Short mmCIF file of C-alpha atoms in Angstrom, two decimals:
data_model
loop_
_atom_site.label_atom_id
_atom_site.label_comp_id
_atom_site.label_asym_id
_atom_site.label_seq_id
_atom_site.Cartn_x
_atom_site.Cartn_y
_atom_site.Cartn_z
CA UNK C 1 94.39 85.09 104.28
CA UNK C 2 96.80 87.33 102.91
CA UNK C 3 100.90 86.64 103.80
CA UNK C 4 102.05 90.70 105.24
CA UNK C 5 104.31 92.61 102.61
CA UNK C 6 106.81 92.36 105.14
CA UNK C 7 107.12 88.37 105.31
CA UNK C 8 106.90 88.11 101.74
CA UNK C 9 110.48 90.18 101.96
CA UNK C 10 112.86 88.63 99.66
CA UNK C 11 116.38 88.37 100.65
CA UNK C 12 116.96 90.32 97.57
CA UNK C 13 114.31 92.77 98.36
CA UNK C 14 115.90 93.61 101.43
CA UNK C 15 119.24 93.64 100.18
CA UNK C 16 117.63 97.02 97.98
CA UNK C 17 116.59 98.77 101.11
CA UNK C 18 119.09 98.46 102.75
CA UNK C 19 121.91 99.40 100.14
CA UNK C 20 119.49 102.18 98.60
CA UNK C 21 122.56 104.04 96.59
CA UNK C 22 123.06 108.12 96.88
CA UNK C 23 122.78 108.42 92.92
CA UNK C 24 119.52 106.06 92.52
CA UNK C 25 117.47 108.81 95.28
CA UNK C 26 119.32 111.61 93.42
CA UNK C 27 118.18 110.08 89.93
CA UNK C 28 114.52 109.44 90.94
CA UNK C 29 114.76 113.55 92.11
CA UNK C 30 115.77 114.76 89.54
CA UNK C 31 113.09 112.70 87.19
CA UNK C 32 110.34 113.15 89.21
CA UNK C 33 111.00 117.30 88.97
CA UNK C 34 111.83 117.00 85.45
CA UNK C 35 108.26 115.38 85.02
CA UNK C 36 106.16 117.46 86.99
CA UNK C 37 107.45 120.48 85.68
CA UNK C 38 105.52 119.88 82.57
CA UNK C 39 102.23 121.00 84.82
CA UNK C 40 103.75 124.19 85.41
CA UNK C 41 105.55 125.65 82.70
CA UNK C 42 102.58 127.54 81.28
CA UNK C 43 101.61 128.73 85.02
CA UNK C 44 103.99 132.62 83.64
CA UNK C 45 103.10 132.11 80.91
CA UNK C 46 99.57 133.47 80.48
CA UNK C 47 100.07 136.51 79.77
CA UNK C 48 101.69 135.50 76.92
CA UNK C 49 99.69 133.03 75.68
CA UNK C 50 96.75 135.65 75.92
CA UNK C 51 98.33 138.00 73.74
CA UNK C 52 99.25 135.43 71.28
CA UNK C 53 96.04 133.66 70.71
CA UNK C 54 93.93 136.92 71.65
CA UNK C 55 92.28 135.35 74.77
CA UNK C 56 90.76 136.08 77.91
CA UNK C 57 92.12 135.72 81.42
CA UNK C 58 89.76 132.81 82.57
CA UNK C 59 90.35 131.16 78.84
CA UNK C 60 93.90 131.34 79.37
CA UNK C 61 93.39 130.49 82.80
CA UNK C 62 91.83 126.97 81.62
CA UNK C 63 95.12 125.88 80.34
CA UNK C 64 96.00 125.57 83.98
CA UNK C 65 93.22 123.74 84.57
CA UNK C 66 92.48 120.72 82.71
CA UNK C 67 96.33 120.38 82.95
CA UNK C 68 95.52 119.69 86.49
CA UNK C 69 92.65 118.28 85.77
CA UNK C 70 94.69 115.75 83.15
CA UNK C 71 97.23 114.52 85.91
CA UNK C 72 94.37 113.98 88.22
CA UNK C 73 92.40 111.43 85.90
CA UNK C 74 96.68 109.79 85.04
CA UNK C 75 96.62 109.20 88.69
CA UNK C 76 93.00 107.68 89.12
CA UNK C 77 93.94 105.34 85.49
CA UNK C 78 97.19 104.97 85.10
CA UNK C 79 99.25 105.16 88.78
CA UNK C 80 97.42 102.17 89.75
CA UNK C 81 99.61 100.37 87.42
CA UNK C 82 102.14 100.91 89.11
CA UNK C 83 101.49 98.04 91.48
CA UNK C 84 100.78 95.25 88.38
CA UNK C 85 103.25 96.25 86.10
CA UNK C 86 107.20 96.31 86.11
CA UNK C 87 107.84 100.23 86.62
CA UNK C 88 111.05 100.93 84.51
CA UNK C 89 108.52 99.79 81.67
CA UNK C 90 105.32 101.92 83.06
CA UNK C 91 108.01 104.60 83.44
CA UNK C 92 109.43 104.54 80.35
CA UNK C 93 106.14 104.49 77.86
CA UNK C 94 104.27 107.33 79.82
CA UNK C 95 107.66 109.51 79.36
CA UNK C 96 107.54 108.92 75.50
CA UNK C 97 103.63 109.53 75.27
CA UNK C 98 104.37 113.07 77.38
CA UNK C 99 107.08 113.46 75.26
CA UNK C 100 105.21 113.39 71.92
CA UNK C 101 102.37 115.85 73.84
CA UNK C 102 104.73 118.67 74.66
CA UNK C 103 106.03 118.69 71.33
CA UNK C 104 102.26 118.58 70.30
CA UNK C 105 101.93 122.12 72.43
CA UNK C 106 105.20 123.39 71.19
CA UNK C 107 103.71 123.52 67.45
CA UNK C 108 99.90 123.86 68.11
CA UNK C 109 98.36 126.27 66.17
CA UNK C 110 95.34 126.58 67.76
CA UNK C 111 94.63 127.28 71.10
CA UNK C 112 92.09 124.43 71.32
CA UNK C 113 95.00 122.03 70.00
CA UNK C 114 97.36 123.59 73.18
CA UNK C 115 94.89 122.40 75.64
CA UNK C 116 94.06 118.66 74.07
CA UNK C 117 98.03 118.82 74.13
CA UNK C 118 98.43 120.29 77.52
CA UNK C 119 95.68 117.52 78.63
CA UNK C 120 97.72 114.52 77.35
CA UNK C 121 100.77 115.96 78.86
CA UNK C 122 99.36 116.44 82.25
CA UNK C 123 97.63 113.08 82.28
CA UNK C 124 101.42 111.07 81.51
CA UNK C 125 103.28 113.85 83.18
CA UNK C 126 102.44 110.75 86.50
CA UNK C 127 105.40 109.16 85.82
CA UNK C 128 106.41 111.64 89.17
CA UNK C 129 103.79 109.55 91.25
CA UNK C 130 104.70 106.03 89.93
CA UNK C 131 108.67 107.01 90.87
CA UNK C 132 107.89 108.35 94.26
CA UNK C 133 105.92 105.28 96.37
CA UNK C 134 108.89 103.24 93.97
CA UNK C 135 111.66 105.32 96.09
CA UNK C 136 109.42 104.70 99.24
CA UNK C 137 109.35 101.07 98.47
CA UNK C 138 112.61 100.26 97.88
CA UNK C 139 113.09 102.74 101.39
CA UNK C 140 114.12 101.03 104.90
CA UNK C 141 111.00 101.47 107.13
CA UNK C 142 113.26 103.80 109.49
CA UNK C 143 114.62 106.08 107.09
CA UNK C 144 111.06 106.12 104.48
CA UNK C 145 110.73 109.85 105.45
CA UNK C 146 113.97 111.15 104.75
CA UNK C 147 114.28 109.37 101.33
CA UNK C 148 110.98 110.14 100.24
CA UNK C 149 111.65 113.45 101.48
CA UNK C 150 114.63 113.59 99.91
CA UNK C 151 113.20 112.95 96.33
CA UNK C 152 110.50 114.88 96.80
CA UNK C 153 112.26 118.05 96.92
CA UNK C 154 113.45 117.20 92.66
CA UNK C 155 109.96 116.62 92.37
CA UNK C 156 109.36 120.52 94.38
CA UNK C 157 112.47 122.23 93.12
CA UNK C 158 110.78 121.04 89.51
CA UNK C 159 107.73 122.37 90.12
CA UNK C 160 109.17 125.69 91.78
CA UNK C 161 111.73 125.84 88.80
CA UNK C 162 109.96 125.04 86.03
CA UNK C 163 107.93 128.42 86.46
CA UNK C 164 111.43 130.24 86.12
CA UNK C 165 112.67 128.23 83.22
CA UNK C 166 109.78 128.84 81.57
CA UNK C 167 109.57 132.06 82.02
CA UNK C 168 113.88 132.28 80.91
CA UNK C 169 112.76 130.12 77.48
CA UNK C 170 110.11 132.20 76.69
CA UNK C 171 112.06 135.56 77.20
CA UNK C 172 114.70 134.08 75.15
CA UNK C 173 113.39 132.17 72.18
CA UNK C 174 109.46 132.44 72.43
CA UNK C 175 106.99 130.16 74.77
CA UNK C 176 107.07 127.32 71.79
CA UNK C 177 110.63 126.72 72.76
CA UNK C 178 109.73 125.78 76.12
CA UNK C 179 107.33 123.04 75.16
CA UNK C 180 109.60 121.65 72.35
CA UNK C 181 112.48 121.41 74.96
CA UNK C 182 110.64 119.60 77.50
CA UNK C 183 109.60 117.30 74.93
CA UNK C 184 113.44 116.53 74.32
CA UNK C 185 113.73 115.90 77.93
CA UNK C 186 111.06 113.80 78.15
CA UNK C 187 112.16 111.74 75.53
CA UNK C 188 116.11 111.30 76.92
CA UNK C 189 114.50 110.35 80.10
CA UNK C 190 112.83 107.46 78.57
CA UNK C 191 115.96 105.96 77.72
CA UNK C 192 118.15 106.74 80.77
CA UNK C 193 115.19 105.45 83.44
CA UNK C 194 114.54 102.68 80.88
CA UNK C 195 118.07 101.23 81.51
CA UNK C 196 118.76 102.71 85.09
CA UNK C 197 115.82 101.98 87.09
CA UNK C 198 116.55 98.52 89.40
CA UNK C 199 113.66 95.66 88.38
CA UNK C 200 110.51 96.16 90.82
CA UNK C 201 108.53 92.67 90.72
CA UNK C 202 104.25 93.75 90.76
CA UNK C 203 102.96 93.73 94.27
CA UNK C 204 99.59 92.37 92.34
CA UNK C 205 98.29 90.15 89.66
CA UNK C 206 94.83 91.61 89.01
CA UNK C 207 93.22 92.70 86.51
CA UNK C 208 93.00 96.72 85.02
CA UNK C 209 89.40 97.05 86.36
CA UNK C 210 90.18 94.62 89.59
CA UNK C 211 92.83 97.28 90.19
CA UNK C 212 90.53 100.56 89.79
CA UNK C 213 87.75 98.32 92.16
CA UNK C 214 90.52 97.48 94.62
CA UNK C 215 91.51 101.58 94.12
CA UNK C 216 87.97 102.42 95.64
CA UNK C 217 87.97 100.01 98.32
CA UNK C 218 91.10 101.87 99.35
CA UNK C 219 89.52 104.98 99.88
CA UNK C 220 86.49 103.09 102.11
CA UNK C 221 88.62 101.52 104.33
CA UNK C 222 91.25 103.72 105.26
CA UNK C 223 90.16 107.04 106.88
CA UNK C 224 93.33 108.60 107.04
CA UNK C 225 93.45 108.08 103.10
CA UNK C 226 89.99 110.55 102.84
CA UNK C 227 91.46 112.61 105.10
CA UNK C 228 95.20 113.73 103.93
CA UNK C 229 93.98 113.77 100.06
CA UNK C 230 90.81 116.41 101.81
CA UNK C 231 93.36 118.58 103.63
CA UNK C 232 96.34 118.32 101.30
CA UNK C 233 93.81 119.45 98.14
CA UNK C 234 92.83 122.50 100.09
CA UNK C 235 96.30 123.31 100.51
CA UNK C 236 96.99 122.52 96.61
CA UNK C 237 93.57 124.98 95.85
CA UNK C 238 95.59 127.56 98.00
CA UNK C 239 99.20 126.69 96.33
CA UNK C 240 97.49 126.68 92.56
CA UNK C 241 95.37 130.18 92.98
CA UNK C 242 98.27 131.54 93.71
CA UNK C 243 100.94 131.05 91.28
CA UNK C 244 98.00 131.35 88.51
CA UNK C 245 97.27 135.17 88.83
CA UNK C 246 100.71 135.84 90.11
CA UNK C 247 101.70 136.56 86.75
CA UNK C 248 98.91 138.72 85.72
CA UNK C 249 99.56 141.10 89.21
CA UNK C 250 103.16 141.16 88.03
CA UNK C 251 102.95 141.86 84.44
CA UNK C 252 100.25 145.17 85.13
CA UNK C 253 100.78 148.63 87.03
CA UNK C 254 102.60 148.98 89.32
CA UNK C 255 105.66 146.49 88.60
CA UNK C 256 104.97 145.79 84.47
CA UNK C 257 107.46 142.83 84.26
CA UNK C 258 108.57 141.63 81.65
CA UNK C 259 109.02 137.78 81.09
CA UNK C 260 112.20 137.52 82.52
CA UNK C 261 111.32 139.29 85.63
CA UNK C 262 108.24 137.18 86.62
CA UNK C 263 110.94 134.51 85.70
CA UNK C 264 113.14 135.54 88.57
CA UNK C 265 110.63 136.11 90.95
CA UNK C 266 108.55 132.61 90.44
CA UNK C 267 112.74 131.72 91.73
CA UNK C 268 112.09 133.06 95.02
CA UNK C 269 109.35 130.76 95.48
CA UNK C 270 111.99 128.11 94.79
CA UNK C 271 113.79 128.51 98.17
CA UNK C 272 110.30 126.57 100.00
CA UNK C 273 111.53 123.22 98.17
CA UNK C 274 114.42 122.91 100.47
CA UNK C 275 112.02 122.25 103.61
CA UNK C 276 111.02 119.22 101.81
CA UNK C 277 113.63 116.88 104.28
CA UNK C 278 113.25 118.54 107.29
CA UNK C 279 109.74 117.64 106.95
CA UNK C 280 110.60 114.09 105.92
CA UNK C 281 112.73 114.13 109.42
CA UNK C 282 109.62 115.55 111.19
CA UNK C 283 107.67 112.82 109.90
CA UNK C 284 109.65 110.16 111.20
CA UNK C 285 109.70 111.53 114.75
CA UNK C 286 105.68 110.88 114.70
CA UNK C 287 104.81 114.70 114.31
CA UNK C 288 103.29 114.85 111.06
CA UNK C 289 99.80 114.52 112.67
CA UNK C 290 100.30 117.74 115.05
CA UNK C 291 101.69 120.03 112.70
CA UNK C 292 99.69 119.74 110.29
CA UNK C 293 96.94 122.55 111.30
CA UNK C 294 100.23 124.78 111.65
CA UNK C 295 101.00 124.18 107.91
CA UNK C 296 97.42 124.66 107.37
CA UNK C 297 97.00 128.82 109.00
CA UNK C 298 100.82 129.52 107.82
CA UNK C 299 99.09 128.86 104.47
CA UNK C 300 96.18 131.15 105.27
CA UNK C 301 98.50 133.83 106.88
CA UNK C 302 100.94 133.90 104.40
CA UNK C 303 98.48 134.68 101.35
CA UNK C 304 96.46 137.25 104.38
CA UNK C 305 100.16 139.04 103.79
CA UNK C 306 100.71 138.63 100.06
CA UNK C 307 96.81 140.51 99.89
CA UNK C 308 97.57 142.84 102.14
CA UNK C 309 101.04 144.01 100.35
CA UNK C 310 100.22 143.84 96.59
CA UNK C 311 102.35 146.92 95.70
CA UNK C 312 105.24 145.40 98.10
CA UNK C 313 107.31 142.90 96.26
CA UNK C 314 109.36 142.22 98.74
CA UNK C 315 106.69 140.76 100.90
CA UNK C 316 104.64 138.90 97.87
CA UNK C 317 108.15 137.04 97.80
CA UNK C 318 108.38 135.94 101.39
CA UNK C 319 104.98 135.37 101.21
CA UNK C 320 105.65 133.22 98.01
CA UNK C 321 107.97 130.90 100.07
CA UNK C 322 106.28 130.71 103.30
CA UNK C 323 103.36 129.73 100.89
CA UNK C 324 105.35 127.40 99.07
CA UNK C 325 106.76 126.03 102.42
CA UNK C 326 103.61 125.01 104.23
CA UNK C 327 102.07 123.16 101.10
CA UNK C 328 105.45 121.40 100.68
CA UNK C 329 105.09 119.76 104.66
CA UNK C 330 101.60 119.20 104.35
CA UNK C 331 102.48 117.03 101.53
CA UNK C 332 105.21 115.44 102.75
CA UNK C 333 103.13 114.87 105.71
CA UNK C 334 100.27 113.45 103.94
CA UNK C 335 102.69 111.06 101.92
CA UNK C 336 104.04 110.07 105.05
CA UNK C 337 100.98 108.87 106.72
CA UNK C 338 99.18 107.28 104.00
CA UNK C 339 102.40 104.81 102.36
CA UNK C 340 101.93 103.11 106.46
CA UNK C 341 98.83 102.41 105.48
CA UNK C 342 99.09 99.44 102.95
CA UNK C 343 102.93 98.18 101.81
CA UNK C 344 101.36 96.39 98.56
CA UNK C 345 99.11 98.88 97.66
CA UNK C 346 101.51 102.44 97.37
CA UNK C 347 100.96 103.35 93.80
CA UNK C 348 97.13 102.88 94.36
CA UNK C 349 97.00 105.10 97.68
CA UNK C 350 99.17 107.23 95.96
CA UNK C 351 96.61 107.72 92.84
CA UNK C 352 93.93 108.53 95.05
CA UNK C 353 95.95 111.10 97.40
CA UNK C 354 97.28 112.88 94.66
CA UNK C 355 94.68 112.88 92.22
CA UNK C 356 92.53 114.25 94.69
CA UNK C 357 94.56 117.08 95.72
CA UNK C 358 95.11 117.75 91.78
CA UNK C 359 91.20 118.54 91.42
CA UNK C 360 91.75 120.74 94.45
CA UNK C 361 94.72 122.61 92.49
CA UNK C 362 92.03 122.58 89.16
CA UNK C 363 89.27 124.35 91.36
CA UNK C 364 91.93 126.65 92.97
CA UNK C 365 93.09 127.53 89.54
CA UNK C 366 90.08 127.98 87.84
CA UNK C 367 88.17 129.94 90.92
CA UNK C 368 91.43 131.98 91.28
CA UNK C 369 91.77 133.04 87.66
CA UNK C 370 87.69 133.84 87.89
CA UNK C 371 88.57 135.98 91.72
CA UNK C 372 91.15 138.31 89.65
CA UNK C 373 88.96 138.69 86.66
CA UNK C 374 86.24 140.12 89.15
CA UNK C 375 87.67 141.63 92.13
CA UNK C 376 91.95 141.67 91.26
CA UNK C 377 94.36 140.35 94.07
CA UNK C 378 92.35 140.67 96.91
CA UNK C 379 89.90 138.54 95.89
CA UNK C 380 92.36 136.05 94.77
CA UNK C 381 94.03 135.87 98.29
CA UNK C 382 90.99 135.86 99.92
CA UNK C 383 89.40 132.87 97.80
CA UNK C 384 93.23 131.23 98.61
CA UNK C 385 93.42 131.27 101.92
CA UNK C 386 89.77 130.41 103.04
CA UNK C 387 90.94 126.66 101.57
CA UNK C 388 94.21 126.09 104.49
CA UNK C 389 91.18 126.96 107.42
CA UNK C 390 88.96 124.93 106.24
CA UNK C 391 91.35 122.19 105.85
CA UNK C 392 92.58 122.93 109.69
CA UNK C 393 88.57 123.18 110.37
CA UNK C 394 88.78 119.47 109.35
CA UNK C 395 91.86 118.78 110.94
CA UNK C 396 89.35 119.54 114.94
CA UNK C 397 87.59 116.67 114.29
CA UNK C 398 90.08 113.43 113.45
CA UNK C 399 89.64 111.06 115.76
CA UNK C 400 91.12 108.30 113.57
CA UNK C 401 94.57 109.77 114.93
CA UNK C 402 93.64 109.21 118.75
CA UNK C 403 92.03 105.95 117.85
CA UNK C 404 95.43 104.61 116.88
CA UNK C 405 97.36 105.45 119.32
CA UNK C 406 94.92 103.64 121.83
CA UNK C 407 95.27 100.85 119.76
CA UNK C 408 99.20 101.03 119.48
CA UNK C 409 99.21 101.81 123.51
CA UNK C 410 97.14 97.92 123.80
CA UNK C 411 98.99 95.76 121.39
CA UNK C 412 102.17 97.20 123.35
CA UNK C 413 100.71 96.51 126.64
CA UNK C 414 99.80 92.51 125.20
#
């Protein structure tokens, strides 16, 4: 019978858990933010790219869809390696490939080349999802939610600020500069993390194919993994539909915003990242399950509000903040839940979780683009608002949480 992870913990690993330094948490948060940003730089640039390559709205949206599908593929085929390969080495290799792909995107002569570069960069930007379970593994049990929340706040700030940074760079020096600057940052980060990350011994010696098979087994044996993945897939579909199409709204009448102004609007949404540490603390208090439908309904309400007030910029901004807060809480609640399922398989569990919701994000991006093309902004917000409602309805059928509490109570009585 396998020995529990806690029983195999060494004094060295326990020391790392107790003395997790603040600078390392900050470095992990920054690294996650910079790599995750690669997935979102293009969202506010779609109108510029559409004009540059003379594309239709629905065709330009493929850039976001393929980037997210690439990320999902990376989650399935690359992140499980985090349980088998020493993490600092794996991270540096992935970042090097990301740097090359982003450079190729910045120099792309055609939209097809840009799509291929985005697909590769999306797949290797899964570095963020190698680092999050790495942080969870180093953190002590009673602070895991708080540490993951801090690291995730960096990741989420990167996601939200990427739109602003992308818009600002594109306004000053053109959209190609966005990709080339990111390529340079990825190269620097590869060197820094290779030297700075503490050694973490792999938790698995299985072959690569065995890892993939064990990942599919995790899906079968952990109903909470399936549920949490599907909940957040719905939330991320709504999030992606909103942020993929909002640039079309802001660059047309009555706003007619410049690229710089679109970036400043995206900056407003970054305020939502501040909720991540709070969500982590709420999860540590055992409130993740109870608050899940609240986050879903808040996201739907924010989207409907945004649809009803398409010509009121302050309302759009407030709705964007509420949507981002709801989605980020959902993400943290889900991660806190799945990281308790199997300490020796956190990278593989993460791969299932993130891959599933990025497929949801790709679906939301494409459906949002099509809805805008067919029915403009109101169609987008109604389509997006439906996804969190589906998640809330699915939550009402969850009996695994009740069974788990009963088992825990029984074990306590014994």
